[in-house]
Short mmCIF file of C-alpha atoms in Angstrom, two decimals:
data_model
loop_
_atom_site.label_atom_id
_atom_site.label_comp_id
_atom_site.label_asym_id
_atom_site.label_seq_id
_atom_site.Cartn_x
_atom_site.Cartn_y
_atom_site.Cartn_z
CA UNK E 7 9.52 24.68 -11.83
CA UNK E 8 13.14 23.90 -12.48
CA UNK E 9 13.76 22.04 -15.48
CA UNK E 10 16.61 19.48 -15.73
CA UNK E 11 18.34 18.24 -18.56
CA UNK E 12 20.67 15.56 -18.72
CA UNK E 13 23.30 14.59 -21.49
CA UNK E 14 24.04 12.64 -23.15
CA UNK E 15 20.92 10.70 -23.43
CA UNK E 16 23.02 7.34 -23.89
CA UNK E 17 26.59 6.75 -23.16
CA UNK E 18 28.54 3.66 -24.57
CA UNK E 19 31.54 2.69 -22.83
CA UNK E 20 33.60 -0.47 -22.11
CA UNK E 21 34.22 -1.82 -18.41
CA UNK E 22 37.01 0.21 -16.81
CA UNK E 23 36.54 3.50 -18.94
CA UNK E 24 35.36 6.58 -17.18
CA UNK E 25 31.84 7.91 -17.56
CA UNK E 26 30.95 11.55 -17.25
CA UNK E 27 27.40 12.41 -17.15
CA UNK E 28 25.83 15.82 -17.00
CA UNK E 29 22.69 17.59 -15.28
CA UNK E 30 22.18 21.26 -16.18
CA UNK E 31 19.06 23.16 -14.58
CA UNK E 32 16.82 25.74 -15.99
CA UNK E 33 17.60 28.10 -12.71
CA UNK E 34 20.20 27.83 -9.93
CA UNK E 35 19.72 24.82 -7.68
CA UNK E 36 19.49 26.27 -4.23
CA UNK E 37 21.98 25.06 -1.87
CA UNK E 38 23.35 22.29 -4.26
CA UNK E 39 20.27 20.35 -3.43
CA UNK E 40 20.95 17.97 -6.01
CA UNK E 41 21.09 14.20 -6.05
CA UNK E 42 22.06 11.51 -8.51
CA UNK E 43 20.26 7.89 -8.32
CA UNK E 44 20.91 4.96 -10.15
CA UNK E 45 18.56 2.61 -11.84
CA UNK E 46 18.32 -1.07 -13.02
CA UNK E 47 15.65 -2.75 -14.62
CA UNK E 48 12.72 -3.70 -12.43
CA UNK E 49 14.42 -2.02 -9.50
CA UNK E 50 13.76 1.00 -7.41
CA UNK E 51 16.00 3.90 -7.73
CA UNK E 52 19.41 3.85 -5.67
CA UNK E 53 20.57 6.78 -4.14
CA UNK E 54 24.34 7.88 -4.97
CA UNK E 55 25.22 11.29 -4.24
CA UNK E 56 23.00 13.97 -2.54
CA UNK E 57 24.15 17.96 -1.69
CA UNK E 58 25.70 17.51 -5.08
CA UNK E 59 28.61 16.13 -3.77
CA UNK E 60 28.21 13.82 -0.77
CA UNK E 61 28.23 10.16 -1.42
CA UNK E 62 25.39 8.06 0.32
CA UNK E 63 25.78 5.26 2.81
CA UNK E 64 27.58 2.37 1.07
CA UNK E 65 28.21 4.00 -2.06
CA UNK E 66 32.00 3.17 -3.66
CA UNK E 67 34.33 5.87 -3.88
CA UNK E 68 34.53 5.60 -8.07
CA UNK E 69 31.31 7.46 -7.90
CA UNK E 70 31.50 11.40 -7.47
CA UNK E 71 29.68 14.34 -7.88
CA UNK E 72 30.31 17.89 -8.45
CA UNK E 73 28.97 21.25 -9.54
CA UNK E 74 26.73 24.02 -8.20
CA UNK E 75 24.55 26.46 -9.65
CA UNK E 76 23.28 25.11 -12.88
CA UNK E 77 25.83 22.83 -13.78
CA UNK E 78 26.45 19.29 -12.02
CA UNK E 79 28.18 16.43 -13.10
CA UNK E 80 28.28 12.87 -11.96
CA UNK E 81 31.43 10.88 -12.76
CA UNK E 82 32.18 7.04 -12.51
CA UNK E 83 36.05 6.90 -12.17
CA UNK E 84 36.37 3.05 -13.70
CA UNK E 85 33.16 1.51 -14.73
CA UNK E 86 32.28 -1.98 -13.40
CA UNK E 87 29.95 -4.37 -15.05
CA UNK E 88 27.09 -3.52 -12.31
CA UNK E 89 27.32 0.27 -13.10
CA UNK E 90 25.60 -0.32 -16.34
CA UNK E 91 22.38 1.35 -15.63
CA UNK E 92 20.19 4.47 -16.24
CA UNK E 93 21.08 7.76 -13.98
CA UNK E 94 19.05 10.37 -13.08
CA UNK E 95 19.69 13.51 -11.30
CA UNK E 96 17.08 15.31 -8.90
CA UNK E 97 17.05 18.82 -7.47
CA UNK E 98 15.08 19.15 -4.04
CA UNK E 99 15.98 22.95 -3.45
CA UNK E 100 12.09 24.20 -4.61
CA UNK E 101 9.15 23.68 -3.41
CA UNK E 102 8.48 21.33 -6.38
CA UNK E 103 11.17 18.44 -6.82
CA UNK E 104 12.00 17.62 -10.49
CA UNK E 105 14.18 14.78 -12.01
CA UNK E 106 16.04 14.81 -15.42
CA UNK E 107 14.75 12.70 -17.97
CA UNK E 108 18.00 10.15 -17.25
CA UNK E 109 21.33 8.96 -18.99
CA UNK E 110 21.54 5.47 -20.07
CA UNK E 111 25.12 3.72 -19.53
CA UNK E 112 25.39 0.90 -21.74
CA UNK E 113 28.11 -1.54 -22.52
CA UNK E 114 29.87 -0.73 -25.80
CA UNK U 7 16.84 -2.67 8.94
CA UNK U 8 14.80 -0.06 7.28
CA UNK U 9 12.00 -1.67 4.96
CA UNK U 10 9.12 0.15 3.09
CA UNK U 11 6.82 -2.65 1.91
CA UNK U 12 4.04 -0.95 -0.68
CA UNK U 13 0.57 -2.92 -1.58
CA UNK U 14 -0.02 -4.76 -4.59
CA UNK U 15 -0.75 -4.12 -7.99
CA UNK U 16 -3.95 -2.59 -8.79
CA UNK U 17 -5.88 -2.48 -12.13
CA UNK U 18 -8.39 0.51 -12.32
CA UNK U 19 -10.98 1.78 -14.82
CA UNK U 20 -10.65 5.37 -15.98
CA UNK U 21 -12.24 7.98 -13.54
CA UNK U 22 -11.61 5.65 -10.66
CA UNK U 23 -9.40 6.19 -7.67
CA UNK U 24 -6.58 4.13 -6.13
CA UNK U 25 -5.03 4.06 -2.99
CA UNK U 26 -1.47 2.81 -2.46
CA UNK U 27 0.05 1.94 0.96
CA UNK U 28 3.41 1.95 1.99
CA UNK U 29 4.12 0.39 5.32
CA UNK U 30 7.18 1.22 7.30
CA UNK U 31 9.45 -0.46 9.44
CA UNK U 32 12.81 -0.52 10.92
CA UNK U 33 12.83 2.89 12.03
CA UNK U 34 10.58 5.49 13.84
CA UNK U 35 7.80 6.16 11.30
CA UNK U 36 7.32 9.95 12.45
CA UNK U 37 10.70 10.99 12.05
CA UNK U 38 11.20 11.17 8.31
CA UNK U 39 9.11 12.43 5.66
CA UNK U 40 7.67 9.97 2.99
CA UNK U 41 8.13 11.07 -0.83
CA UNK U 42 6.30 9.50 -3.70
CA UNK U 43 7.42 9.05 -7.15
CA UNK U 44 5.98 7.50 -10.12
CA UNK U 45 7.38 5.89 -13.44
CA UNK U 46 5.62 5.00 -16.34
CA UNK U 47 6.92 2.12 -18.19
CA UNK U 48 10.04 2.84 -20.17
CA UNK U 49 9.90 6.45 -18.76
CA UNK U 50 11.71 8.52 -16.51
CA UNK U 51 10.87 9.62 -12.48
CA UNK U 52 8.07 12.10 -11.81
CA UNK U 53 7.97 13.47 -8.26
CA UNK U 54 4.46 13.64 -6.88
CA UNK U 55 4.61 15.06 -3.54
CA UNK U 56 5.63 14.61 0.18
CA UNK U 57 3.97 13.85 3.40
CA UNK U 58 5.36 14.93 6.99
CA UNK U 59 4.18 11.58 8.94
CA UNK U 60 4.36 13.44 12.45
CA UNK U 61 2.38 16.53 11.84
CA UNK U 62 0.37 15.26 8.57
CA UNK U 63 1.69 18.29 6.47
CA UNK U 64 2.09 17.68 2.93
CA UNK U 65 3.27 19.32 -0.59
CA UNK U 66 1.96 18.15 -3.85
CA UNK U 67 3.70 18.84 -7.48
CA UNK U 68 1.24 21.30 -9.02
CA UNK U 69 0.47 18.65 -11.81
CA UNK U 70 -1.31 16.60 -9.14
CA UNK U 71 -3.18 19.09 -7.08
CA UNK U 72 -6.66 18.46 -6.53
CA UNK U 73 -6.10 14.75 -7.47
CA UNK U 74 -3.69 13.52 -5.09
CA UNK U 75 -3.84 12.71 -1.42
CA UNK U 76 -1.38 11.98 0.80
CA UNK U 77 -2.40 10.64 4.52
CA UNK U 78 -0.84 8.26 6.96
CA UNK U 79 -1.92 6.09 9.92
CA UNK U 80 0.85 6.22 12.49
CA UNK U 81 -0.37 3.47 14.99
CA UNK U 82 0.47 0.85 11.97
CA UNK U 83 3.40 3.17 10.50
CA UNK U 84 1.82 3.13 7.16
CA UNK U 85 1.67 5.96 4.46
CA UNK U 86 -1.18 6.22 1.84
CA UNK U 87 -1.13 7.86 -1.51
CA UNK U 88 -4.48 8.33 -3.15
CA UNK U 89 -5.10 9.36 -6.69
CA UNK U 90 -8.32 10.12 -8.26
CA UNK U 91 -9.81 10.70 -11.50
CA UNK U 92 -7.63 8.35 -13.23
CA UNK U 93 -6.65 8.13 -17.00
CA UNK U 94 -4.81 6.02 -18.97
CA UNK U 95 -1.68 8.50 -18.74
CA UNK U 96 -1.50 7.59 -14.64
CA UNK U 97 -0.53 3.85 -15.54
CA UNK U 98 2.76 3.48 -14.00
CA UNK U 99 4.79 1.95 -10.92
CA UNK U 100 4.42 4.09 -7.93
CA UNK U 101 6.94 4.31 -5.10
CA UNK U 102 7.16 5.58 -1.39
CA UNK U 103 10.54 6.65 -0.47
CA UNK U 104 12.11 7.64 2.98
CA UNK U 105 13.38 10.94 3.49
CA UNK U 106 13.02 14.28 2.56
CA UNK U 107 14.84 15.89 -0.47
CA UNK U 108 17.32 12.83 -1.50
CA UNK U 109 15.50 9.79 -0.09
CA UNK U 110 17.83 6.97 0.79
CA UNK U 111 14.94 4.24 1.20
CA UNK U 112 12.72 3.29 -1.29
CA UNK U 113 9.87 0.58 -1.60
CA UNK U 114 9.21 -2.19 -3.73
CA UNK U 115 6.76 -0.12 -6.15
CA UNK U 116 2.83 -0.26 -7.08
CA UNK U 117 2.12 -0.74 -10.46
CA UNK U 118 -1.29 0.85 -10.94
CA UNK U 119 -2.67 -0.10 -14.51
CA UNK U 120 -5.45 2.18 -15.58
CA UNK U 121 -7.40 0.45 -18.53
CA UNK U 122 -11.04 0.21 -19.52
#
């Protein structure tokens, strides 16, 4: 199974700053079948990005995804107060889908 | 609008089984796969498997093979996930989600507590 490793574990930033989250796969992710989710306490995950770089419906353009193969990045260009949350990457290109362990973006 | 409404919280003893339901509305139930994902308290997301509501075909994560069964009742647009031989480590919130691969719509989650 493909193991996804997210870094850093925690990112401490201020509103207005840029956030860069990394997701590294143990083997190449087929056809860039990589997604990013945001999760807030007590809520279900929310799909942000699919296909490595396509924004889901209704997702603000300050969220962007990039990468291919084994290295992927989620960038939040300017953090808004509502963006402080946990972010997960997920690969769905193999028969067993897997999630990364998450990156918490917290207010500095 | 698309909605997935899950059944309520459950408390089970070790060794028992639990069956969680996920009732879909706002779209054609048989047109989208249903995925199941769980999350232990304070932990990350864990994919359990998928089901095609049209064919009934399923695919399970190896970790759950032999213990999980995903089924559906198309007449009431409801998917089910049954997990057997429960142990304390199965205590988690269980989510259903619509769509193969990167699901766009998620249920509210069902807390399953396994405790003697």
